C-alpha positions as a Markdown table, in Angstrom:
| # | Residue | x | y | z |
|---|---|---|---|---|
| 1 | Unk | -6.0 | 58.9 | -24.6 |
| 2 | Unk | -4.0 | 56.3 | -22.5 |
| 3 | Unk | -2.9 | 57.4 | -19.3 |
| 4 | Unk | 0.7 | 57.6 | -18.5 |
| 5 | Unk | 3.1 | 57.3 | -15.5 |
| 6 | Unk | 4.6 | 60.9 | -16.1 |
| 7 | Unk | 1.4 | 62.7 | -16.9 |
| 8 | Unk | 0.9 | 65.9 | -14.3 |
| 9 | Unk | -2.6 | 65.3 | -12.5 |
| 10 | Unk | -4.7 | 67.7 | -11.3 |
| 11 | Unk | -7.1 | 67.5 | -8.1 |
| 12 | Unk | -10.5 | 68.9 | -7.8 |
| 13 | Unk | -9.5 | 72.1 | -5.8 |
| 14 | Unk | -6.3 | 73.1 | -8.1 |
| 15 | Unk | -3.2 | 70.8 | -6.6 |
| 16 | Unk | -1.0 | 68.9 | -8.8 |
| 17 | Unk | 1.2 | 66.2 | -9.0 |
| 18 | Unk | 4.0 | 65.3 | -11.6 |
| 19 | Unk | 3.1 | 61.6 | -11.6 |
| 20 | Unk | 0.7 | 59.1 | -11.5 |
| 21 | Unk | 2.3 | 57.5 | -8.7 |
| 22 | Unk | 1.7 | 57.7 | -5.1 |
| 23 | Unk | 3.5 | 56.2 | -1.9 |
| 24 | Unk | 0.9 | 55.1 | 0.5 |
| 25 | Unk | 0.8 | 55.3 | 4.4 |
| 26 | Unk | 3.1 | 52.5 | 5.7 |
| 27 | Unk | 3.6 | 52.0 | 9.5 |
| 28 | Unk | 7.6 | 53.0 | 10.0 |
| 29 | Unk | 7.8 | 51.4 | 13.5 |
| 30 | Unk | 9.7 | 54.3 | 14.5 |
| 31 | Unk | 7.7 | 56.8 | 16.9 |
| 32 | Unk | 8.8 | 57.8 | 20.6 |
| 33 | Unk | 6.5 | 56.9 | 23.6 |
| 34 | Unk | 3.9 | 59.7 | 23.0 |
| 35 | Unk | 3.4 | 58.8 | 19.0 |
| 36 | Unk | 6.7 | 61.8 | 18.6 |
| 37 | Unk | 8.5 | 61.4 | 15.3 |
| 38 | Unk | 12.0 | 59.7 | 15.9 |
| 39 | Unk | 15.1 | 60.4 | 14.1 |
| 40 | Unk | 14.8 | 57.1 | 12.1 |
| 41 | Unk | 11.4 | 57.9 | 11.4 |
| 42 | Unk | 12.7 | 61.8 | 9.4 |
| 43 | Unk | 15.5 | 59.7 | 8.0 |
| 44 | Unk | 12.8 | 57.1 | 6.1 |
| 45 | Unk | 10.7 | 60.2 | 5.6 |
| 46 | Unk | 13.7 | 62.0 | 3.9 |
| 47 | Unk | 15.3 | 59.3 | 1.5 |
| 48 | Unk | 11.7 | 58.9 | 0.3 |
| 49 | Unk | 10.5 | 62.6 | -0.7 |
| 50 | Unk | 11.1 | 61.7 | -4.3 |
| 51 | Unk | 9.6 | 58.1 | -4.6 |
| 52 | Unk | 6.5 | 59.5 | -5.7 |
| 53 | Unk | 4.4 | 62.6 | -7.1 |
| 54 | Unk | 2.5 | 62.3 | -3.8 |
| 55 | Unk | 3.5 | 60.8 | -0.4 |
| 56 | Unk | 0.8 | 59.7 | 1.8 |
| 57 | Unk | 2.6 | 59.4 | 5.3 |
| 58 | Unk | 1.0 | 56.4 | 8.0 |
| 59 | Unk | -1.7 | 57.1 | 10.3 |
| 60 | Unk | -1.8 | 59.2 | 13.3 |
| 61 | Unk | -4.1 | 59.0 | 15.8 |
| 62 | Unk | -6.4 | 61.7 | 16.4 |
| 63 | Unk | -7.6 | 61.3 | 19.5 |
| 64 | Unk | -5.9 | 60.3 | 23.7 |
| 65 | Unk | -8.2 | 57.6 | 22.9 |
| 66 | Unk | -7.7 | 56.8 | 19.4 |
| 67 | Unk | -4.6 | 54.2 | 19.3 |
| 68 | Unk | -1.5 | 53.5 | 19.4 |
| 69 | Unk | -2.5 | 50.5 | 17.6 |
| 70 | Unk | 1.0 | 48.9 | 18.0 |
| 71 | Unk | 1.8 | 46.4 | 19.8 |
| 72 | Unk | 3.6 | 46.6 | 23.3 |
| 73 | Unk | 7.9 | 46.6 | 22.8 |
| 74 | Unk | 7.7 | 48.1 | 19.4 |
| 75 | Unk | 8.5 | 51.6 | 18.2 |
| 76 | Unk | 4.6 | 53.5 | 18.8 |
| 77 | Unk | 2.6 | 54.9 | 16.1 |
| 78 | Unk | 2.8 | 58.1 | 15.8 |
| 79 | Unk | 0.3 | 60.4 | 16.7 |
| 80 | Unk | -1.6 | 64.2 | 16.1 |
| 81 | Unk | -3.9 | 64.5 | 19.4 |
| 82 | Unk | -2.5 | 67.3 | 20.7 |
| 83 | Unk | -0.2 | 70.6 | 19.8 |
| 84 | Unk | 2.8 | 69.1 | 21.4 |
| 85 | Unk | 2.4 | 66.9 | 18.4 |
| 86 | Unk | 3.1 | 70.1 | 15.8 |
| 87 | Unk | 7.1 | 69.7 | 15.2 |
| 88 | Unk | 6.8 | 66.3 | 14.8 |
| 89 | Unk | 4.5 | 66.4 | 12.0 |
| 90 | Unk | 6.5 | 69.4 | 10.6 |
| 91 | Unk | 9.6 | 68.0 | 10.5 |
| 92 | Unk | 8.0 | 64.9 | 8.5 |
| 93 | Unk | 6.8 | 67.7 | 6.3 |
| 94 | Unk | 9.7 | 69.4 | 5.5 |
| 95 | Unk | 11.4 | 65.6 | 5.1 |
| 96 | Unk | 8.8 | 65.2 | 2.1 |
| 97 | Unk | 8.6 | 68.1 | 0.3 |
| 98 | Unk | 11.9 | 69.0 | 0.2 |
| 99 | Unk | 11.9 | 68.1 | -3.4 |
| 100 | Unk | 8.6 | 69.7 | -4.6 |
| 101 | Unk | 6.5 | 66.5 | -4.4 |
| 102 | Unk | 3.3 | 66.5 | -2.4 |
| 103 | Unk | 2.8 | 65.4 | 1.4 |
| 104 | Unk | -0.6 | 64.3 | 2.8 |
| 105 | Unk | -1.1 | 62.9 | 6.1 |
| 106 | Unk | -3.7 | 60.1 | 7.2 |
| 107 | Unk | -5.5 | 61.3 | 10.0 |
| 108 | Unk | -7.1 | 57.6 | 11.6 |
| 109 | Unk | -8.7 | 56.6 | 15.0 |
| 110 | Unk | -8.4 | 53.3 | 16.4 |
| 111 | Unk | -11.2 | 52.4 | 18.0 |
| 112 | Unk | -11.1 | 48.5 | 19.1 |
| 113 | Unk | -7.4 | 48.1 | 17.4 |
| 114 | Unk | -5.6 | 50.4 | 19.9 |
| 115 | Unk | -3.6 | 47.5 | 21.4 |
| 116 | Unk | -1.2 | 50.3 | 22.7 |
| 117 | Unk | -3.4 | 51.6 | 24.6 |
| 118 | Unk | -4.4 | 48.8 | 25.9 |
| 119 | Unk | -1.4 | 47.3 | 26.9 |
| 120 | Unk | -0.6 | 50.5 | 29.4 |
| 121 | Unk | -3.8 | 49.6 | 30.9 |
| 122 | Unk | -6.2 | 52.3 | 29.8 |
| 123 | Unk | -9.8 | 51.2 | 28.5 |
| 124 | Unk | -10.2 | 50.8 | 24.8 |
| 125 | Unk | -13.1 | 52.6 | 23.1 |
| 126 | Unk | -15.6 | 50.9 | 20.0 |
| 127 | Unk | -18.6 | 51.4 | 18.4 |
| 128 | Unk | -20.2 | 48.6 | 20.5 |
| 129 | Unk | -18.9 | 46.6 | 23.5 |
| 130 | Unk | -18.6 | 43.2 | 21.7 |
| 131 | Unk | -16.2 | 40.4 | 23.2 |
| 132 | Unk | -14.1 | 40.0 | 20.0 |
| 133 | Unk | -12.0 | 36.4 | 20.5 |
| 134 | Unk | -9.2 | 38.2 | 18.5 |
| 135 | Unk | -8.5 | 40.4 | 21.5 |
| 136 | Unk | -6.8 | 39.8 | 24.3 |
| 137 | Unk | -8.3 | 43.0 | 26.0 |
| 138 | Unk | -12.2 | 44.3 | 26.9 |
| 139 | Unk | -13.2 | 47.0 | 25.2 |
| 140 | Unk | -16.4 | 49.7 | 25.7 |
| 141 | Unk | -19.0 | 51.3 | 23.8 |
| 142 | Unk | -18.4 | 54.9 | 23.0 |
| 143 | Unk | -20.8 | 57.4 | 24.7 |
| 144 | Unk | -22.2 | 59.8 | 22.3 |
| 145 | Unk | -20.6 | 62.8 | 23.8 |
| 146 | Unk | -16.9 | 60.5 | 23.1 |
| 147 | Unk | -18.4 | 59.7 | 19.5 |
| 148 | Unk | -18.7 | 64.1 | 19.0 |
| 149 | Unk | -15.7 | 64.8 | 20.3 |
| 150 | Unk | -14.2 | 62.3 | 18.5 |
| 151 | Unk | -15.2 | 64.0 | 15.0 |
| 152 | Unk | -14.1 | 67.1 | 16.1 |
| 153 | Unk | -10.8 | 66.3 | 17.1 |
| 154 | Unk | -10.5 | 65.0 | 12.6 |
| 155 | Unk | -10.9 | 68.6 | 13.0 |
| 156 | Unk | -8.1 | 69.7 | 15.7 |
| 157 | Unk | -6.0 | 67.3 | 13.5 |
| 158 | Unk | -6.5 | 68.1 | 10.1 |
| 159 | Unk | -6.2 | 72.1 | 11.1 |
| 160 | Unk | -2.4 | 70.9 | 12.9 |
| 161 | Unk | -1.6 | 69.0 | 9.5 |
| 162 | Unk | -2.4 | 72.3 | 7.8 |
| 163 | Unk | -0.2 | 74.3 | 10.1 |
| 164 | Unk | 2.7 | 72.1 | 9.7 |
| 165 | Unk | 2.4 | 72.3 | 6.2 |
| 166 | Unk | 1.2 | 69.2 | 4.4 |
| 167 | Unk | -0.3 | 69.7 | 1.6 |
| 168 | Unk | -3.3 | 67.5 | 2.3 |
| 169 | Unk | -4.7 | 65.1 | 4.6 |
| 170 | Unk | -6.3 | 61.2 | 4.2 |
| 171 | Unk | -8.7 | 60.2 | 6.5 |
| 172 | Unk | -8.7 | 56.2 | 6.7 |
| 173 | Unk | -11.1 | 54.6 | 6.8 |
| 174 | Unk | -10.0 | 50.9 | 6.3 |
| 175 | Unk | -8.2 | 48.4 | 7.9 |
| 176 | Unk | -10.5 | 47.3 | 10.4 |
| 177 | Unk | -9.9 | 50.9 | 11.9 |
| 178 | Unk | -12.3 | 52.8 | 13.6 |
| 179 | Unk | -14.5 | 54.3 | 10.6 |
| 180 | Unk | -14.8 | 51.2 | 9.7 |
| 181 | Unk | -15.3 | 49.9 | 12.9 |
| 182 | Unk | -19.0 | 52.1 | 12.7 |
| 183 | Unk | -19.8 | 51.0 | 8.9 |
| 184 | Unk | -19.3 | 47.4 | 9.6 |
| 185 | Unk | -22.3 | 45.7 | 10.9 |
| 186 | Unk | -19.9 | 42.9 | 12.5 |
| 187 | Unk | -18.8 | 45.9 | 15.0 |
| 188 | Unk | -21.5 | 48.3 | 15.2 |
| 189 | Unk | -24.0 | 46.8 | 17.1 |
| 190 | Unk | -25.8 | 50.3 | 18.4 |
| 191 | Unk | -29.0 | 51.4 | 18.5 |
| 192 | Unk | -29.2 | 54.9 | 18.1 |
| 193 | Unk | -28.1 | 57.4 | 15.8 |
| 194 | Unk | -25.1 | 56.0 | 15.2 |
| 195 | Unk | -25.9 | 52.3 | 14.1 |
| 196 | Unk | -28.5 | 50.1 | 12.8 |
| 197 | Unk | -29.6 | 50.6 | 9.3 |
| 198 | Unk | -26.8 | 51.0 | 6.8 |
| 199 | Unk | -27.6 | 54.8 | 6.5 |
| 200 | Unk | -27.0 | 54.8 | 10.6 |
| 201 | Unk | -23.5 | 53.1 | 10.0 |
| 202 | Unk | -22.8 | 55.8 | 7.3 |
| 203 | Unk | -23.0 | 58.7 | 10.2 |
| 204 | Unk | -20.1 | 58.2 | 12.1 |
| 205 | Unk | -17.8 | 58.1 | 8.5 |
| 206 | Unk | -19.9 | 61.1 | 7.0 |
| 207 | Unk | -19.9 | 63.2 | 10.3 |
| 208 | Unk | -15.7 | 62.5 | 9.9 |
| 209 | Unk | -15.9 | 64.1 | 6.1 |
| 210 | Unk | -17.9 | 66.8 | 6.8 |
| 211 | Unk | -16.0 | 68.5 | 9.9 |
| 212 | Unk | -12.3 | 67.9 | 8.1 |
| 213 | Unk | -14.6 | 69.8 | 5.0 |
| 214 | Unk | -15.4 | 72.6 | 7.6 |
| 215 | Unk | -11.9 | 73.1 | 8.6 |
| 216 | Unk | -10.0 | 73.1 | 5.8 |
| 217 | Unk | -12.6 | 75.5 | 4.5 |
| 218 | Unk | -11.9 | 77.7 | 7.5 |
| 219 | Unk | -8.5 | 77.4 | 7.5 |
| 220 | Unk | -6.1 | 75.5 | 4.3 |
| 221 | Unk | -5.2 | 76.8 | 1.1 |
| 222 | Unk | -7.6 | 76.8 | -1.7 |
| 223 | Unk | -5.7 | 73.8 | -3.4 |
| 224 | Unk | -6.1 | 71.6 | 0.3 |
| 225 | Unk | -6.0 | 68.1 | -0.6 |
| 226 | Unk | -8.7 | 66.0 | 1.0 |
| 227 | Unk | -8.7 | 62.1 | 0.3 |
| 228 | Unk | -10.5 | 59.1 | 1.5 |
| 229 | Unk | -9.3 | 55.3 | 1.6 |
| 230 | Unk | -11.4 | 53.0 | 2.2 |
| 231 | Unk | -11.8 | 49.4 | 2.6 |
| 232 | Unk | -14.4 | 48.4 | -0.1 |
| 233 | Unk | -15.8 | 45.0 | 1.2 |
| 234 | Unk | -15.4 | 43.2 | 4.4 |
| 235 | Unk | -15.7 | 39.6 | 4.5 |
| 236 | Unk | -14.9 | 36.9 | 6.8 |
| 237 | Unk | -16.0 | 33.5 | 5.5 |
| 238 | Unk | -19.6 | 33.3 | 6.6 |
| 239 | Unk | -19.1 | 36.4 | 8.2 |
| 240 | Unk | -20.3 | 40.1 | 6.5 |
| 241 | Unk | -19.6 | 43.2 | 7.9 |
| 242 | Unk | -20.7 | 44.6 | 4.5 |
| 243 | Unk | -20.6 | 43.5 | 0.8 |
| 244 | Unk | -18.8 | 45.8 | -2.4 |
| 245 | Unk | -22.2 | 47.3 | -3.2 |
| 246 | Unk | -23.0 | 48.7 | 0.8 |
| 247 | Unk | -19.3 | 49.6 | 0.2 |
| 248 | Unk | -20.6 | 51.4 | -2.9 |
| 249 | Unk | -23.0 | 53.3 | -1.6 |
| 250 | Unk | -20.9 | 54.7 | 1.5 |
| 251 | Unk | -18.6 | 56.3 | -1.3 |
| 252 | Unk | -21.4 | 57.6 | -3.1 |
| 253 | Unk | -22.2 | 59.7 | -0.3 |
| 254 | Unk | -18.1 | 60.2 | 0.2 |
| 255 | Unk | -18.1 | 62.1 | -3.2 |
| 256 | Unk | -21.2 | 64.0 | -2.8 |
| 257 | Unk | -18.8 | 65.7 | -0.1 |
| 258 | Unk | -16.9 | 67.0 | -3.2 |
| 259 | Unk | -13.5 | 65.2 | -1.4 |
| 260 | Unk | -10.2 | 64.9 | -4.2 |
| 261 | Unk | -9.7 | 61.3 | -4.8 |
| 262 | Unk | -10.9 | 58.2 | -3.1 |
| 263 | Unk | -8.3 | 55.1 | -1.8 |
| 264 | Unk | -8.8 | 52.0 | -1.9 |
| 265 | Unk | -6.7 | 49.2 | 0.3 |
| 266 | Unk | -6.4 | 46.1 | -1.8 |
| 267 | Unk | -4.8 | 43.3 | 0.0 |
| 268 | Unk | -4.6 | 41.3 | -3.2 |
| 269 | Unk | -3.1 | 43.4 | -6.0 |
| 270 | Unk | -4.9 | 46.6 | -7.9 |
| 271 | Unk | -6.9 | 44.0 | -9.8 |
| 272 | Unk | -8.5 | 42.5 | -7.2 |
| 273 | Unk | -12.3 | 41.4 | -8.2 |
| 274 | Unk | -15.2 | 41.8 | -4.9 |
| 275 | Unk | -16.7 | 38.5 | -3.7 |
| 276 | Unk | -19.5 | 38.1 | -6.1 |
| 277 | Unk | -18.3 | 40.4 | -8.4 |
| 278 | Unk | -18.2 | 40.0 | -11.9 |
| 279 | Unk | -15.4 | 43.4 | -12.7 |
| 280 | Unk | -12.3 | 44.2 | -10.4 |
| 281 | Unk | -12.8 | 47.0 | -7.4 |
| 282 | Unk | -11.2 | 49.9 | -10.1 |
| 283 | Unk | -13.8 | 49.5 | -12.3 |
| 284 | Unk | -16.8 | 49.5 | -10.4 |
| 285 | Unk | -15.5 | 52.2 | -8.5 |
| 286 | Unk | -15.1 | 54.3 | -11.8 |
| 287 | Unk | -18.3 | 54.0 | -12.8 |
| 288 | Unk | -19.5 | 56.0 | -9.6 |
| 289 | Unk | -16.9 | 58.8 | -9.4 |
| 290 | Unk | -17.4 | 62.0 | -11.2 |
| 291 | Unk | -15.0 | 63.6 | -13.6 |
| 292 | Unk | -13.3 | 65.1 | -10.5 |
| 293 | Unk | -12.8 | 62.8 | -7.8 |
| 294 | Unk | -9.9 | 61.0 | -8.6 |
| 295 | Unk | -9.2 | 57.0 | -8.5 |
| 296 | Unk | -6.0 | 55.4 | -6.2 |
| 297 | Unk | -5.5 | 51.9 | -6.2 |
| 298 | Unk | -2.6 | 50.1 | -4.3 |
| 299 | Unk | -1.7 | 46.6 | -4.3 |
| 300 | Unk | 1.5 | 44.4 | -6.1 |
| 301 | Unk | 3.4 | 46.9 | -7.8 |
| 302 | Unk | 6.9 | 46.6 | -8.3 |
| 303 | Unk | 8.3 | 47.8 | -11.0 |
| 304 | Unk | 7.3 | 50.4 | -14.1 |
| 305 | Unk | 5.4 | 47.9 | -16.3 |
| 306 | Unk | 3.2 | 46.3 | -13.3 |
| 307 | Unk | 2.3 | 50.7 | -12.4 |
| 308 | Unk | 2.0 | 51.3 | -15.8 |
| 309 | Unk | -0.6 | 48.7 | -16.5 |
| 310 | Unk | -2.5 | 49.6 | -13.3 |
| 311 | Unk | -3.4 | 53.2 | -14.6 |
| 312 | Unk | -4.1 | 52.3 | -18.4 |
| 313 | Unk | -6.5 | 49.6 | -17.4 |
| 314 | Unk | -7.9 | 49.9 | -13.4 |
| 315 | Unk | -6.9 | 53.2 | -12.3 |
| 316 | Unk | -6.2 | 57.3 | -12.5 |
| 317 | Unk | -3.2 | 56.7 | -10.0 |
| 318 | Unk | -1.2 | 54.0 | -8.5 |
| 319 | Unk | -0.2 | 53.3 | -5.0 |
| 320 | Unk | 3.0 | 51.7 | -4.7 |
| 321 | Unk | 4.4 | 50.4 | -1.3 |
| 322 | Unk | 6.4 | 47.8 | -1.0 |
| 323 | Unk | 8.2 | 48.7 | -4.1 |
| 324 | Unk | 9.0 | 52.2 | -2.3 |
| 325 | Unk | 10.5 | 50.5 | 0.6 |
| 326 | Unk | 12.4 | 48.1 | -1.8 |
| 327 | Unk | 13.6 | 51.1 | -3.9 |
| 328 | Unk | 13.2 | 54.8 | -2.0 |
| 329 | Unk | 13.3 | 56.1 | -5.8 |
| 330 | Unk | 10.8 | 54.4 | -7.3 |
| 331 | Unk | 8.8 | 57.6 | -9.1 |
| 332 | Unk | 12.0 | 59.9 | -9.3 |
| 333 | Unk | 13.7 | 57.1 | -11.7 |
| 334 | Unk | 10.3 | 56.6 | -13.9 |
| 335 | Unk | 10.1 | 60.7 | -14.1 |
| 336 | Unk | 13.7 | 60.1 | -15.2 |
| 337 | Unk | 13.1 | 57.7 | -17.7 |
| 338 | Unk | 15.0 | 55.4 | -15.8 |
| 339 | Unk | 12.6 | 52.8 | -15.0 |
| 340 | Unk | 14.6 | 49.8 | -16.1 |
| 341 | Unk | 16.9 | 51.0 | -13.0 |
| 342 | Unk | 13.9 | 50.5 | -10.4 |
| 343 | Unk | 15.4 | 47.6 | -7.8 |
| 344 | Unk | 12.0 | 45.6 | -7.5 |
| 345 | Unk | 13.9 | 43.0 | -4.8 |
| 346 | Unk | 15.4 | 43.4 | -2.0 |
| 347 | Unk | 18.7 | 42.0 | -0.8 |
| 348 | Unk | 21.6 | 42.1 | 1.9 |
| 349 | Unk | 23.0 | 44.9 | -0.5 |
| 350 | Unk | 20.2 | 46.4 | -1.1 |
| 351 | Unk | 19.0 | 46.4 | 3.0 |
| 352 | Unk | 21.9 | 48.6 | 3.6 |
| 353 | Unk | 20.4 | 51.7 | 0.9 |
| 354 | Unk | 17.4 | 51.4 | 1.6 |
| 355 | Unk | 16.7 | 53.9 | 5.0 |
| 356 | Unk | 14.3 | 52.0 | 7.1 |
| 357 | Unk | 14.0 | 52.5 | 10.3 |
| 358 | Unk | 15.2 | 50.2 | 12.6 |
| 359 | Unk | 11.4 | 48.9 | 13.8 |
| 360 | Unk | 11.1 | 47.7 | 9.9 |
| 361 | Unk | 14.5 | 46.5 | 9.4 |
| 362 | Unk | 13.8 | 43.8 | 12.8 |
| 363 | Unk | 10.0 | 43.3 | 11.4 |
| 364 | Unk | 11.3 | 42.2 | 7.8 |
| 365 | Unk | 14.3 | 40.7 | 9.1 |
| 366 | Unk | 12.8 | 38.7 | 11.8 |
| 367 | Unk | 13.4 | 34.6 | 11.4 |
| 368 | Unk | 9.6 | 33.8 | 12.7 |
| 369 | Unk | 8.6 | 36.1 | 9.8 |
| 370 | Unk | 6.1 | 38.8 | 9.6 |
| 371 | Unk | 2.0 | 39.8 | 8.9 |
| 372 | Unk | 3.1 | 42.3 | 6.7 |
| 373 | Unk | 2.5 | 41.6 | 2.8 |
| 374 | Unk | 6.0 | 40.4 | 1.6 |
| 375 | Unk | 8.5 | 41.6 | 0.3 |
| 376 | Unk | 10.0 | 40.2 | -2.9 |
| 377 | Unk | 13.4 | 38.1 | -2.0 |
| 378 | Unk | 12.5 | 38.7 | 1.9 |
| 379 | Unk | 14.2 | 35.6 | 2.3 |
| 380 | Unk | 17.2 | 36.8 | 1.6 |
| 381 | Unk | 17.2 | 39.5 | 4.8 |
| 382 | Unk | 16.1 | 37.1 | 7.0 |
């Protein structure tokens, strides 16, 4: 039976969503010094809690040490470290669900990228102490005793993201962050536990998996969402921090964790085919998931036909970002049967519906141009 956009999906543990379509974590630009929600940051949050089934909101740091990973003079990533943190990531919450859709929260540590951090002077923690000519700043290998309390505090978070009431959380691991930091043989230079083999490189992710498993078992609803994305290759040129099939086999241990749906970050669209590959990402990735473990793609989607092709041919759900930022009701109008409504470009007129938050509107807007993906007709706001 072909899948459809509207078709109510069911995760492993009992939670559903009324659509096949998903909004994934997108910085917002918008947090206070501290990683606190702003103002701007509930307003993007609340124009937004109908633009999918499921909204995955961007990564906070779990750890002191763990970010921000933005840069100094814009608005800080937001953060979940400690239990001052808890009305911020309630009110982002409430600003989601407000309209019966589903809220997860991606849980993340920085590791090398916490340029933040950096930038007011503190040290900067990584796998291994490598002299990386992409950073302007040292950083220093993590002692083991960092490396454990670093898992557990997935733990501290995930059991605050329960407590504020999201209905899940997302624990990223791609992007160059620090999960993938200890996968990738280009960063994880150790020699114990911890790194080495590619089973070594699997420990730090796996030790992640299992203690937000413990918690929520301890502590969430029965029907606690628990997802995964993931960064299936990583290439640079001649450089390999691992290949599709070591990315492969990570997952495989991933979904022996019995975890509700595995996402993947495609830079180049929801078709995208690995280096050497001979089928796109989606469809090797579906030949390793069971029946349970559900599929999330992301990349390129702007309108109803472009979603609708992604989960008939690649996909059991479809990530859309930019197209959520371009049009806040982007999964509400396709519920609606009123897809042929969804603005897939942006525009002066369209800049001023739209609800960003101030950080996005002078990222997007800038005239130097931005290393975000772009957006369709981005000219036209600059």
């Amino acid at each position: 039976m072909t899948n459809k956009l509207t078709d109510k999906v069911t995760f492993r543990h009992g939670a559903s969503v009324t659509n096949r379509i998903v909004m994934p974590p997108m910085l917002t630009f918008s947090g206070l010094e501290g990683g606190f929600a702003s103002e701007d940051t509930l307003k993007y949050y609340n124009a937004r809690s109908q633009a999918a089934g499921m909204m995955i909101v961007e990564f906070h740091y779990v750890s002191e040490n763990g970010g921000p990973c933005t840069k100094a003079g814009v608005p800080e990533q937001l953060g979940i470290y400690d239990d001052d943190h808890l009305e911020s990531i309630t009110n982002i919450a409430k600003a989601l669900k407000k309209d019966g859709n589903k809220a997860i929260l991606q849980i993340h540590h920085g590791g090398r990228e916490a340029m933040g951090r950096a930038a007011k002077g503190k040290e900067v923690l990584a796998p291994s102490a490598i002299d990386f000519d992409f950073l302007d700043y040292p950083v220093r290998e993590m002692t083991n005793k960092e490396i454990e309390e670093i898992i557990k505090d997935f733990g501290r978070a995930t059991k605050r993201a329960i407590t504020a009431g999201f209905d899940g959380v997302e624990i990223h691991g791609a992007n160059h962050y620090g999960l993938q930091q200890f996968f990738s043989a280009i960063s994880n230079q150790r020699e114990d536990k911890w790194g080495g083999s590619l089973e070594k490189r699997m420990a730090f992710p796996l030790a992640v998996v299992d203690e937000v498993k413990r918690v929520i078992a301890e502590s969430a609803p029965e029907n606690f969402i628990l997802g995964y994305r993931f960064s299936p290759e990583e290439i640079h040129g001649e450089t390999v921090g691992y290949t599709y099939l070591e990315g492969l086999e990570l997952i495989k241990e991933v979904i022996k964790r019995e975890i509700d749906y595995i996402h993947l970050s495609l830079w180049n669209g929801y078709a995208t085919v690995p280096t050497g590959g001979e089928k796109s990402f989606g469809e090797y990735y579906k030949e390793i998931l069971d029946a349970q473990t559900k599929l999330i793609l992301v990349g390129g989607v702007f309108d109803e036909k472009g979603a609708q092709n992604a989960i008939e041919n690649y996909t059991d759900l479809v990530a859309v970002g930019r197209g959520t930022l371009v049009d806040p009701e982007f999964g509400k109008k396709i519920s609606e049967g009123r897809g042929n409504t969804i603005i897939n470009e942006i525009s002066p007129e369209q800049l001023k519906k739209v609800s960003w938050t101030q950080g996005l509107k002078n990222v997007y807007t800038a005239p130097e141009g931005t290393s975000l993906p772009p957006l369709p007709n981005g000219e036209s706001i600059k």
